[in-house]
PDB file of C-alpha atoms and ligand atoms in Angstrom:
ATOM      1  CA  MET A 630    -168.642 118.702-182.996  1.00  0.00           C
ATOM      2  CA  LYS A 631    -172.198 118.718-184.572  1.00  0.00           C
ATOM      3  CA  LYS A 632    -174.490 115.745-183.108  1.00  0.00           C
ATOM      4  CA  GLU A 633    -174.834 113.908-187.038  1.00  0.00           C
ATOM      5  CA  GLN A 634    -170.424 113.610-186.472  1.00  0.00           C
ATOM      6  CA  ILE A 635    -170.846 112.323-183.031  1.00  0.00           C
ATOM      7  CA  LEU A 636    -173.191 109.614-183.999  1.00  0.00           C
ATOM      8  CA  PHE A 637    -170.748 109.129-186.653  1.00  0.00           C
ATOM      9  CA  TYR A 638    -167.983 108.325-184.799  1.00  0.00           C
ATOM     10  CA  LEU A 639    -170.035 106.712-182.136  1.00  0.00           C
ATOM     11  CA  THR A 640    -171.161 104.109-184.816  1.00  0.00           C
ATOM     12  CA  LYS A 641    -167.824 103.573-185.783  1.00  0.00           C
ATOM     13  CA  ALA A 642    -167.006 102.746-182.273  1.00  0.00           C
ATOM     14  CA  ALA A 643    -169.978 100.330-182.105  1.00  0.00           C
ATOM     15  CA  GLU A 644    -168.676  98.708-185.084  1.00  0.00           C
ATOM     16  CA  VAL A 645    -165.313  98.057-183.312  1.00  0.00           C
ATOM     17  CA  LEU A 646    -167.242  97.146-180.320  1.00  0.00           C
ATOM     18  CA  GLU A 647    -167.779  93.939-182.480  1.00  0.00           C
ATOM     19  CA  LYS A 648    -164.218  93.111-182.468  1.00  0.00           C
ATOM     20  CA  ALA A 649    -163.550  93.021-178.727  1.00  0.00           C
ATOM     21  CA  ASN A 650    -162.024  89.960-177.087  1.00  0.00           C
ATOM     22  CA  ALA A 651    -163.860  90.275-174.112  1.00  0.00           C
ATOM     23  CA  ASN A 652    -164.146  86.602-173.187  1.00  0.00           C
ATOM     24  CA  TYR A 653    -163.848  86.843-169.361  1.00  0.00           C
ATOM     25  CA  SER A 654    -166.066  89.610-168.442  1.00  0.00           C
ATOM     26  CA  HIS A 655    -168.482  89.491-171.295  1.00  0.00           C
ATOM     27  CA  PHE A 656    -168.429  93.493-171.456  1.00  0.00           C
ATOM     28  CA  PRO A 657    -167.121  94.621-174.535  1.00  0.00           C
ATOM     29  CA  VAL A 658    -165.935  98.018-175.257  1.00  0.00           C
ATOM     30  CA  GLY A 659    -165.056 100.115-178.460  1.00  0.00           C
ATOM     31  CA  SER A 660    -163.488 103.317-178.707  1.00  0.00           C
ATOM     32  CA  VAL A 661    -162.424 105.935-181.228  1.00  0.00           C
ATOM     33  CA  VAL A 662    -159.715 108.699-181.376  1.00  0.00           C
ATOM     34  CA  LEU A 663    -159.966 111.329-183.664  1.00  0.00           C
ATOM     35  CA  LEU A 664    -156.936 112.908-184.186  1.00  0.00           C
ATOM     36  CA  GLU A 665    -156.746 117.252-185.777  1.00  0.00           C
ATOM     37  CA  SER A 666    -156.017 115.906-188.670  1.00  0.00           C
ATOM     38  CA  GLY A 667    -159.269 114.053-189.219  1.00  0.00           C
ATOM     39  CA  ASP A 668    -157.412 110.566-188.705  1.00  0.00           C
ATOM     40  CA  MET A 669    -159.235 108.085-186.855  1.00  0.00           C
ATOM     41  CA  TYR A 670    -157.805 105.110-184.708  1.00  0.00           C
ATOM     42  CA  VAL A 671    -160.001 102.402-183.231  1.00  0.00           C
ATOM     43  CA  GLY A 672    -159.492  99.872-180.467  1.00  0.00           C
ATOM     44  CA  ALA A 673    -161.653  97.218-178.223  1.00  0.00           C
ATOM     45  CA  ASN A 674    -160.861  95.829-175.216  1.00  0.00           C
ATOM     46  CA  VAL A 675    -158.585  92.775-175.291  1.00  0.00           C
ATOM     47  CA  GLU A 676    -158.867  90.635-172.225  1.00  0.00           C
ATOM     48  CA  SER A 677    -156.411  87.975-170.580  1.00  0.00           C
ATOM     49  CA  SER A 678    -156.778  84.648-168.820  1.00  0.00           C
ATOM     50  CA  SER A 679    -154.572  86.406-166.351  1.00  0.00           C
ATOM     51  CA  TYR A 680    -157.532  89.003-165.686  1.00  0.00           C
ATOM     52  CA  GLY A 681    -155.066  91.994-164.760  1.00  0.00           C
ATOM     53  CA  LEU A 682    -153.322  91.855-168.314  1.00  0.00           C
ATOM     54  CA  SER A 683    -156.745  92.881-169.619  1.00  0.00           C
ATOM     55  CA  ILE A 684    -156.360  96.313-171.779  1.00  0.00           C
ATOM     56  CA  CYS A 685    -159.302  98.778-172.472  1.00  0.00           C
ATOM     57  CA  ALA A 686    -160.877  99.932-175.676  1.00  0.00           C
ATOM     58  CA  GLU A 687    -159.492 103.274-174.957  1.00  0.00           C
ATOM     59  CA  ARG A 688    -155.907 102.483-174.565  1.00  0.00           C
ATOM     60  CA  VAL A 689    -156.103 100.250-177.753  1.00  0.00           C
ATOM     61  CA  ALA A 690    -157.315 103.249-179.283  1.00  0.00           C
ATOM     62  CA  LEU A 691    -154.708 105.713-177.763  1.00  0.00           C
ATOM     63  CA  THR A 692    -151.772 103.701-178.243  1.00  0.00           C
ATOM     64  CA  SER A 693    -152.451 102.758-181.984  1.00  0.00           C
ATOM     65  CA  ALA A 694    -153.095 106.528-182.713  1.00  0.00           C
ATOM     66  CA  LEU A 695    -149.848 107.287-180.856  1.00  0.00           C
ATOM     67  CA  THR A 696    -147.762 104.755-182.632  1.00  0.00           C
ATOM     68  CA  ALA A 697    -149.356 105.995-186.110  1.00  0.00           C
ATOM     69  CA  SER A 698    -149.139 109.651-185.427  1.00  0.00           C
ATOM     70  CA  ARG A 699    -147.623 112.551-183.578  1.00  0.00           C
ATOM     71  CA  LYS A 700    -150.735 114.437-184.451  1.00  0.00           C
ATOM     72  CA  LYS A 701    -152.858 116.121-181.729  1.00  0.00           C
ATOM     73  CA  ILE A 702    -155.708 113.937-180.479  1.00  0.00           C
ATOM     74  CA  VAL A 703    -158.883 115.895-180.063  1.00  0.00           C
ATOM     75  CA  TYR A 704    -161.728 113.080-179.334  1.00  0.00           C
ATOM     76  CA  ILE A 705    -162.053 109.869-177.661  1.00  0.00           C
ATOM     77  CA  PHE A 706    -165.168 108.398-178.069  1.00  0.00           C
ATOM     78  CA  VAL A 707    -166.263 105.358-176.101  1.00  0.00           C
ATOM     79  CA  ILE A 708    -169.320 102.848-176.338  1.00  0.00           C
ATOM     80  CA  ALA A 709    -170.762  99.857-174.183  1.00  0.00           C
ATOM     81  CA  ASP A 710    -173.959  97.693-174.240  1.00  0.00           C
ATOM     82  CA  CYS A 711    -174.837  99.214-171.060  1.00  0.00           C
ATOM     83  CA  GLU A 712    -177.858 100.877-169.437  1.00  0.00           C
ATOM     84  CA  VAL A 713    -175.576 103.984-168.615  1.00  0.00           C
ATOM     85  CA  PRO A 714    -172.889 105.599-170.739  1.00  0.00           C
ATOM     86  CA  VAL A 715    -169.418 104.091-169.845  1.00  0.00           C
ATOM     87  CA  PRO A 716    -166.616 106.634-168.955  1.00  0.00           C
ATOM     88  CA  PRO A 717    -162.949 105.721-169.115  1.00  0.00           C
ATOM     89  CA  CYS A 718    -161.654 103.874-165.944  1.00  0.00           C
ATOM     90  CA  GLY A 719    -159.106 105.678-163.843  1.00  0.00           C
ATOM     91  CA  ALA A 720    -156.128 103.861-165.457  1.00  0.00           C
ATOM     92  CA  CYS A 721    -157.285 104.952-169.139  1.00  0.00           C
ATOM     93  CA  ARG A 722    -158.008 108.733-167.697  1.00  0.00           C
ATOM     94  CA  GLN A 723    -153.947 108.933-166.728  1.00  0.00           C
ATOM     95  CA  LEU A 724    -153.139 107.770-169.952  1.00  0.00           C
ATOM     96  CA  LEU A 725    -155.355 110.336-171.769  1.00  0.00           C
ATOM     97  CA  TYR A 726    -154.143 113.050-169.644  1.00  0.00           C
ATOM     98  CA  ASP A 727    -150.297 112.270-170.146  1.00  0.00           C
ATOM     99  CA  TYR A 728    -151.210 112.118-173.696  1.00  0.00           C
ATOM    100  CA  ALA A 729    -154.401 113.812-174.860  1.00  0.00           C
ATOM    101  CA  LYS A 730    -154.850 116.414-171.954  1.00  0.00           C
ATOM    102  CA  ASP A 731    -156.946 118.961-174.195  1.00  0.00           C
ATOM    103  CA  ALA A 732    -158.923 116.490-175.604  1.00  0.00           C
ATOM    104  CA  LYS A 733    -162.718 115.731-175.598  1.00  0.00           C
ATOM    105  CA  VAL A 734    -164.321 112.535-174.724  1.00  0.00           C
ATOM    106  CA  ILE A 735    -168.001 111.567-175.417  1.00  0.00           C
ATOM    107  CA  TYR A 736    -169.121 108.017-174.080  1.00  0.00           C
ATOM    108  CA  SER A 737    -172.477 106.480-174.460  1.00  0.00           C
ATOM    109  CA  ASN A 738    -174.261 103.386-174.746  1.00  0.00           C
ATOM    110  CA  LEU A 739    -175.692 101.389-177.636  1.00  0.00           C
ATOM    111  CA  THR A 740    -178.906 103.491-177.627  1.00  0.00           C
ATOM    112  CA  PHE A 741    -176.797 106.556-177.989  1.00  0.00           C
ATOM    113  CA  GLU A 742    -177.282 108.260-174.680  1.00  0.00           C
ATOM    114  CA  TYR A 743    -173.820 109.869-175.050  1.00  0.00           C
ATOM    115  CA  ILE A 744    -172.282 112.216-172.178  1.00  0.00           C
ATOM    116  CA  GLU A 745    -169.678 114.656-173.321  1.00  0.00           C
ATOM    117  CA  THR A 746    -166.886 115.980-171.309  1.00  0.00           C
ATOM    118  CA  THR A 747    -163.155 116.328-171.266  1.00  0.00           C
ATOM    119  CA  VAL A 748    -159.980 114.382-170.344  1.00  0.00           C
ATOM    120  CA  LYS A 749    -159.451 117.380-167.661  1.00  0.00           C
ATOM    121  CA  ASP A 750    -162.720 117.172-165.950  1.00  0.00           C
ATOM    122  CA  LEU A 751    -162.500 113.100-165.685  1.00  0.00           C
ATOM    123  CA  LEU A 752    -159.222 113.738-163.891  1.00  0.00           C
ATOM    124  CA  PRO A 753    -159.273 116.815-161.686  1.00  0.00           C
ATOM    125  CA  ASN A 754    -155.832 117.080-159.806  1.00  0.00           C
ATOM    126  CA  ALA A 755    -154.060 114.688-162.042  1.00  0.00           C
ATOM    127  CA  PHE A 756    -150.352 113.846-161.893  1.00  0.00           C
ATOM    128  CA  HIS A 757    -148.598 114.596-164.688  1.00  0.00           C
ATOM    129  CA  SER A 758    -144.956 114.549-166.037  1.00  0.00           C
ATOM    130  CA  ASP A 759    -143.995 117.842-164.762  1.00  0.00           C
ATOM    131  CA  MET A 760    -144.123 116.724-161.410  1.00  0.00           C
ATOM    132  CA  LEU A 761    -141.175 114.119-162.109  1.00  0.00           C
ATOM    133  CA  ASN A 762    -139.007 116.869-162.853  1.00  0.00           C
ATOM    134  CA  GLN A 763    -139.790 118.454-159.609  1.00  0.00           C
ATOM    135  CA  SER A 764    -138.863 115.400-157.406  1.00  0.00           C
ATOM    136  CA  GLN A 765    -136.190 116.288-154.638  1.00  0.00           C
ATOM    137  CA  SER A 766    -134.627 113.124-155.011  1.00  0.00           C
ATOM    138  CA  ARG A 767    -133.596 113.753-158.452  1.00  0.00           C
ATOM    139  CA  LYS A 768    -130.871 116.239-157.279  1.00  0.00           C
TER     140      LYS A 768
HETATM  141  N1  THU B1341    -163.441  98.291-170.327  1.00  0.00           N
HETATM  142  C1  THU B1341    -162.963  99.152-171.084  1.00  0.00           C
HETATM  143  O1  THU B1341    -162.121  98.693-172.293  1.00  0.00           O
HETATM  144  N2  THU B1341    -163.297 100.741-170.787  1.00  0.00           N
HETATM  145  C2  THU B1341    -164.079 101.312-170.251  1.00  0.00           C
HETATM  146  O2  THU B1341    -164.096 102.040-170.119  1.00  0.00           O
HETATM  147  C3  THU B1341    -164.553 100.665-169.264  1.00  0.00           C
HETATM  148  C4  THU B1341    -163.725  99.038-168.845  1.00  0.00           C
HETATM  149  C5  THU B1341    -163.194  96.920-170.216  1.00  0.00           C
HETATM  150  C6  THU B1341    -162.411  96.385-169.422  1.00  0.00           C
HETATM  151  C7  THU B1341    -162.590  94.962-169.259  1.00  0.00           C
HETATM  152  O3  THU B1341    -162.084  94.345-170.659  1.00  0.00           O
HETATM  153  C8  THU B1341    -164.016  95.324-169.429  1.00  0.00           C
HETATM  154  O4  THU B1341    -164.442  96.553-169.655  1.00  0.00           O
HETATM  155  C9  THU B1341    -164.975  94.829-168.013  1.00  0.00           C
HETATM  156  O5  THU B1341    -164.301  95.951-167.115  1.00  0.00           O
END
């Protein structure tokens, strides 16, 4: 993807970041999930007074995309107002691996210093659904 397009999607993610409900951490995050069809789904983090129930921007965007369409996910963009670009957390990496194994990930700060990687590179030696069928306890 060309830099100009990357900046377009990161700008969308930055707009979504404004919608974050980060009342406890004060760490708003925005995300865009792009499908191969060109359709785009957005998410921002939503936090809970019961902290552990909070959900990351990436999972909001991903679940929104999965609810709307079965089309392949090709890119996930993440942005936060942080000195260093903020990559998806461990929980998000697993869900991204489950549903968007071949996607690319671009994470950035608000000055658009971004890093390009892939879901596979973010979660080496991933647990995956094939392993469920290999369980000896299923027999
Ligand atoms: N968070 C995200 O939404 N995405 C990330 O990639 C890192 C962390 C959220 C979770 C929580 O609402 C806040 O940022 C602080 O951890």
